[in-house]
Amino acid sequence: MSAAGEIMNMANDAIFSKSSSNRSASDQSASEIRSNMSDAAIKSGNPIAMAIGLGSKIVDGAMDATGTRSSQISKEVKEKTGITGAARFLNNAMNFLPGNPLAMGGKKLTDAELSQETENIRSAFTGTLDDIDAAQSIGGSRVNFMLSGKTRNKMNDYVKEQNRKNALLTDISRTNTLRKQSDYAQDLNKQNMNRYSGNTYQNMAVGKEGLKLPNREMLDAIYAKKVTAFKDGGVIGVDSNVIPEGALHKELNHMEEHNEELDKVITDKGIAVVTTDKDGKVEQVAEIEKEEIVFRLELTKKIEEL
């Protein structure tokens, strides 16, 4: 009997380690108690007790091997699922008795789900993950067949609810990951640039060494006086503010292509400001560049005064 008991211990330990009945530290503790009670009966020397002890090991091994034993219910799970303390006590107590057929469980609970995507955002949803972890401890397990009605339904509903939360968190995690990896935000920024500033890529450089933009009133005055064309001639310089088009200081103006005589009189770079006398003689008096605002004398004096 003793030799047979030792053989059954080794077999049962191997079976239990891979059994669905081995889900928590509480399940392991119950298994050890069952085994110790059976061992005590085998070592009692009483033939009847020894037979009962050995028979108990056989029954326990068979229940663990087939996964028909009900799992232990922790206090945390009881509180989260809302089952009664009496139901928990009855379920767990049956598991401490060796060879007890009343420890069998009813229909399995729904399997609990925990995706890697949800696990990746655990630190952001610790409370919800605690609930999902509790569902993991009972998902796919069995409740004692005597409690397979209301108690099982409460526990099963809890597992299903945590699976729903897991699905939501999985979607959140996947969406956030896709957003981090996507360059669509850059496209949206370009669209906004194009919509609100008229420049899709904002490649315009303003102020090489920095500048202070004029206020709204000054800009209105500048744009109101901006010279674009004189159909029948006109006066610029002292009477008007000008934002000229043409070349920069450093760029050739290629005036020789338009008037070879002027090429000998004016600068070959930038924009030449010239005057002519009554005989038509041209004289350069200044050199400016494109987009360089030229204020009329009155406005210049006012700016200096301010």
Coordinates of C-alpha atoms in Angstrom, one line a residue:
M1 CA 0.0 0.0 0.0
S2 CA 2.8 2.4 1.0
A3 CA 4.7 1.7 -2.2
A4 CA 1.6 2.1 -4.3
G5 CA 0.9 5.4 -2.5
E6 CA 4.4 6.7 -3.4
I7 CA 3.9 5.8 -7.0
M8 CA 0.5 7.5 -7.0
N9 CA 2.0 10.6 -5.4
M10 CA 4.5 11.0 -8.3
A11 CA 1.9 10.3 -10.9
N12 CA -0.6 12.7 -9.3
D13 CA 2.0 15.5 -8.9
A14 CA 2.8 15.2 -12.6
I15 CA -0.8 15.2 -13.6
F16 CA -1.8 18.2 -11.4
S17 CA 1.1 20.3 -12.6
K18 CA -0.4 20.3 -16.1
S19 CA -4.0 20.1 -15.1
S20 CA -6.6 23.0 -15.6
S21 CA -7.3 22.5 -11.9
N22 CA -3.9 24.0 -11.1
R23 CA -4.7 27.7 -11.6
S24 CA -3.7 29.4 -8.4
A25 CA -1.7 29.1 -5.2
S26 CA -5.0 28.2 -3.5
D27 CA -5.5 25.3 -5.9
Q28 CA -2.0 24.1 -5.1
S29 CA -2.6 24.3 -1.4
A30 CA -5.8 22.3 -1.6
S31 CA -4.0 19.7 -3.7
E32 CA -1.3 19.3 -1.0
I33 CA -3.9 19.0 1.8
R34 CA -5.7 16.2 -0.2
S35 CA -2.5 14.4 -0.8
N36 CA -1.3 14.7 2.9
M37 CA -4.7 13.3 4.2
S38 CA -4.5 10.4 1.8
D39 CA -0.9 9.7 2.8
A40 CA -1.9 9.7 6.5
A41 CA -4.6 7.1 5.8
I42 CA -2.2 4.9 3.8
K43 CA 0.4 5.1 6.6
S44 CA -2.1 4.4 9.4
G45 CA -1.6 0.6 9.1
N46 CA -5.4 0.1 9.1
P47 CA -6.2 -1.9 6.0
I48 CA -9.6 -0.1 5.4
A49 CA -8.0 3.4 5.9
M50 CA -5.1 2.5 3.7
A51 CA -7.5 1.3 0.9
I52 CA -9.5 4.5 1.3
G53 CA -6.3 6.6 1.1
L54 CA -5.1 4.8 -2.0
G55 CA -8.6 5.0 -3.6
S56 CA -8.7 8.7 -2.9
K57 CA -5.5 9.3 -4.7
I58 CA -6.8 7.4 -7.7
V59 CA -10.0 9.5 -7.8
D60 CA -8.1 12.8 -7.3
G61 CA -5.7 11.9 -10.1
A62 CA -8.6 11.1 -12.4
M63 CA -10.4 14.3 -11.7
D64 CA -7.2 16.4 -12.3
A65 CA -6.4 14.5 -15.4
T66 CA -9.8 15.1 -16.9
G67 CA -10.1 18.7 -15.7
T68 CA -13.4 18.1 -14.1
R69 CA -12.5 19.5 -10.7
S70 CA -13.9 22.9 -9.7
S71 CA -11.3 25.6 -9.1
Q72 CA -10.8 27.5 -5.9
I73 CA -12.5 30.9 -5.7
S74 CA -10.3 33.7 -4.2
K75 CA -11.7 36.4 -1.9
E76 CA -10.8 39.0 -4.5
V77 CA -12.9 37.2 -7.1
K78 CA -15.8 36.8 -4.7
E79 CA -15.8 40.6 -4.1
K80 CA -15.5 41.5 -7.8
T81 CA -18.1 39.1 -9.0
G82 CA -20.6 39.6 -6.2
I83 CA -21.1 36.0 -5.3
T84 CA -21.9 35.1 -1.7
G85 CA -19.4 34.0 0.9
A86 CA -21.4 30.8 1.5
A87 CA -21.1 29.9 -2.2
R88 CA -17.3 30.5 -2.1
F89 CA -17.0 28.4 1.1
L90 CA -18.9 25.4 -0.3
N91 CA -17.0 25.5 -3.6
N92 CA -13.6 25.6 -1.9
A93 CA -14.4 23.2 1.0
M94 CA -15.3 20.4 -1.3
N95 CA -11.7 20.6 -2.8
F96 CA -10.0 19.9 0.5
L97 CA -11.5 16.5 0.9
P98 CA -9.5 13.7 -0.8
G99 CA -11.2 11.5 -3.3
N100 CA -14.4 13.7 -3.0
P101 CA -16.7 13.3 -6.1
L102 CA -18.7 16.4 -4.8
A103 CA -15.7 18.5 -5.8
M104 CA -16.6 18.1 -9.4
G105 CA -17.4 21.3 -11.4
G106 CA -20.2 22.0 -13.7
K107 CA -20.0 23.6 -17.2
K108 CA -16.8 25.6 -17.8
L109 CA -16.9 29.4 -17.6
T110 CA -16.1 31.6 -20.7
D111 CA -12.4 31.8 -21.4
A112 CA -10.8 35.1 -20.3
E113 CA -9.0 37.2 -22.8
L114 CA -5.9 39.5 -22.4
S115 CA -4.3 40.7 -25.6
Q116 CA -0.7 41.9 -25.9
E117 CA -2.0 45.3 -27.1
T118 CA -3.9 45.6 -23.8
E119 CA -0.8 44.5 -21.8
N120 CA 1.2 47.2 -23.5
I121 CA -0.9 49.9 -22.0
R122 CA -1.2 48.3 -18.5
S123 CA 0.4 51.3 -16.7
A124 CA -2.3 53.7 -18.2
F125 CA -5.3 51.5 -17.1
T126 CA -4.1 49.8 -14.0
G127 CA -7.6 49.6 -12.4
T128 CA -9.1 48.0 -15.4
L129 CA -6.2 45.6 -15.8
D130 CA -6.7 44.5 -12.2
D131 CA -10.2 43.4 -13.1
I132 CA -9.0 41.7 -16.3
D133 CA -6.4 39.8 -14.2
A134 CA -9.1 38.6 -11.8
A135 CA -11.1 37.3 -14.8
Q136 CA -7.9 35.5 -16.0
S137 CA -7.8 33.5 -12.7
I138 CA -11.3 32.1 -13.3
G139 CA -11.8 32.2 -17.1
G140 CA -12.2 28.7 -18.5
S141 CA -12.5 27.2 -15.0
R142 CA -15.4 25.2 -13.4
V143 CA -17.6 26.2 -10.5
N144 CA -18.8 23.4 -8.2
F145 CA -21.7 21.6 -9.9
M146 CA -23.9 22.3 -6.9
L147 CA -23.5 26.1 -7.6
S148 CA -23.7 26.0 -11.3
G149 CA -26.8 28.3 -11.4
K150 CA -26.8 31.8 -10.1
T151 CA -23.2 31.7 -8.8
R152 CA -21.8 30.5 -12.1
N153 CA -23.8 33.1 -14.1
K154 CA -22.4 35.9 -12.0
M155 CA -18.9 34.7 -12.5
N156 CA -19.4 34.1 -16.2
D157 CA -21.0 37.6 -16.7
Y158 CA -17.9 39.1 -15.0
V159 CA -15.5 37.3 -17.3
K160 CA -17.5 38.4 -20.4
E161 CA -17.5 42.1 -19.2
Q162 CA -13.7 42.0 -18.7
N163 CA -13.4 40.5 -22.2
R164 CA -15.4 43.5 -23.5
K165 CA -13.0 45.9 -21.8
N166 CA -10.0 44.0 -23.2
A167 CA -11.5 44.4 -26.7
L168 CA -11.9 48.2 -26.1
L169 CA -8.3 48.6 -24.7
T170 CA -7.0 46.5 -27.6
D171 CA -8.6 48.9 -30.1
I172 CA -7.2 51.9 -28.2
S173 CA -3.7 50.5 -28.1
R174 CA -3.8 49.6 -31.8
T175 CA -5.1 53.0 -32.8
N176 CA -2.5 54.9 -30.7
T177 CA 0.3 52.7 -32.2
L178 CA -1.0 53.4 -35.8
R179 CA -1.1 57.2 -35.0
K180 CA 2.5 57.1 -33.7
Q181 CA 3.6 55.3 -36.8
S182 CA 1.6 57.4 -39.3
D183 CA 2.8 60.5 -41.1
Y184 CA -0.8 61.6 -41.8
A185 CA -0.4 64.4 -39.2
Q186 CA 2.2 66.0 -41.5
D187 CA -0.3 65.9 -44.4
L188 CA -2.9 67.6 -42.2
N189 CA -0.5 70.3 -41.2
K190 CA 0.3 70.9 -44.9
Q191 CA -3.4 71.2 -45.7
N192 CA -3.9 73.7 -42.9
M193 CA -0.9 75.7 -44.1
N194 CA -2.3 75.8 -47.6
R195 CA -5.8 76.6 -46.3
Y196 CA -4.9 79.4 -43.9
S197 CA -1.6 80.9 -45.3
G198 CA -1.7 80.0 -48.9
N199 CA 1.6 78.3 -48.8
T200 CA 1.5 74.5 -48.6
Y201 CA 5.1 73.8 -47.6
Q202 CA 6.0 77.1 -45.9
N203 CA 9.3 77.4 -47.8
M204 CA 9.3 81.2 -47.6
A205 CA 12.1 82.7 -45.5
V206 CA 11.3 86.0 -43.8
G207 CA 14.1 88.1 -42.4
K208 CA 17.5 86.6 -42.6
E209 CA 18.6 88.3 -39.4
G210 CA 15.2 88.6 -37.9
L211 CA 12.8 91.5 -38.2
K212 CA 9.8 93.1 -36.5
L213 CA 6.6 93.1 -38.6
P214 CA 4.8 96.5 -38.9
N215 CA 1.4 96.8 -37.3
R216 CA -1.9 96.5 -39.1
E217 CA -2.4 100.2 -39.7
M218 CA 1.0 100.6 -41.3
L219 CA 0.5 97.5 -43.5
D220 CA -2.8 98.9 -44.7
A221 CA -1.1 102.1 -45.6
I222 CA 1.7 100.3 -47.4
Y223 CA -0.6 98.1 -49.4
A224 CA -2.9 101.0 -50.2
K225 CA 0.1 102.8 -51.8
K226 CA 1.7 99.8 -53.4
V227 CA 2.7 100.5 -57.0
T228 CA 2.0 97.7 -59.4
A229 CA 1.8 99.5 -62.7
F230 CA 1.5 102.9 -64.3
K231 CA -0.5 102.6 -67.5
D232 CA 0.1 106.2 -68.5
G233 CA 3.2 106.9 -66.4
G234 CA 3.4 108.0 -62.8
V235 CA 5.6 109.3 -59.9
I236 CA 7.3 107.0 -57.4
G237 CA 9.8 107.7 -54.7
V238 CA 9.0 110.7 -52.7
D239 CA 5.3 110.5 -53.1
S240 CA 4.7 106.7 -52.8
N241 CA 5.7 103.7 -50.8
V242 CA 7.2 101.0 -52.9
I243 CA 7.7 97.2 -52.6
P244 CA 9.7 96.6 -55.8
E245 CA 10.1 93.4 -57.8
G246 CA 13.4 92.4 -59.5
A247 CA 16.8 91.3 -58.3
L248 CA 18.5 91.1 -54.9
H249 CA 21.6 93.1 -54.1
K250 CA 23.8 90.1 -54.9
E251 CA 22.0 89.2 -58.1
L252 CA 22.7 90.4 -61.7
N253 CA 19.9 92.4 -63.1
H254 CA 20.8 91.8 -66.8
M255 CA 19.8 95.3 -67.9
E256 CA 22.1 95.0 -70.9
E257 CA 19.5 92.6 -72.4
H258 CA 17.0 95.5 -72.4
N259 CA 19.2 98.5 -72.9
E260 CA 22.9 98.4 -73.7
E261 CA 23.4 102.1 -73.0
L262 CA 22.0 101.8 -69.5
D263 CA 24.4 99.0 -68.8
K264 CA 27.3 101.5 -68.8
V265 CA 25.5 103.9 -66.5
I266 CA 23.8 101.9 -63.8
T267 CA 24.9 99.1 -61.5
D268 CA 24.8 95.5 -62.9
K269 CA 23.3 94.1 -59.7
G270 CA 20.1 94.7 -57.7
I271 CA 17.6 97.4 -58.8
A272 CA 19.0 100.8 -59.8
V273 CA 17.1 104.0 -58.8
V274 CA 17.7 106.6 -61.5
T275 CA 16.7 110.1 -62.4
T276 CA 16.7 111.8 -65.8
D277 CA 17.2 115.5 -66.5
K278 CA 15.4 117.5 -69.1
D279 CA 17.7 116.2 -71.8
G280 CA 17.0 112.6 -70.9
K281 CA 20.4 112.0 -69.3
V282 CA 20.2 109.1 -66.8
E283 CA 21.9 109.2 -63.4
Q284 CA 21.8 106.5 -60.8
V285 CA 21.0 107.8 -57.3
A286 CA 20.5 104.6 -55.3
E287 CA 20.4 100.8 -55.5
I288 CA 17.7 98.7 -53.8
E289 CA 16.6 95.1 -54.0
K290 CA 13.3 93.3 -54.5
E291 CA 10.8 93.2 -51.6
E292 CA 12.8 96.0 -49.9
I293 CA 10.1 98.4 -48.7
V294 CA 10.9 102.0 -49.7
F295 CA 8.9 104.5 -47.8
R296 CA 8.1 108.0 -49.0
L297 CA 9.9 110.8 -47.2
E298 CA 6.9 111.8 -45.2
L299 CA 6.4 108.3 -43.8
T300 CA 10.1 107.9 -43.2
K301 CA 10.2 111.0 -41.1
K302 CA 7.2 109.9 -39.1
I303 CA 8.7 106.4 -38.4
E304 CA 11.9 108.0 -37.3
E305 CA 9.9 110.3 -35.0
L306 CA 8.0 107.4 -33.5

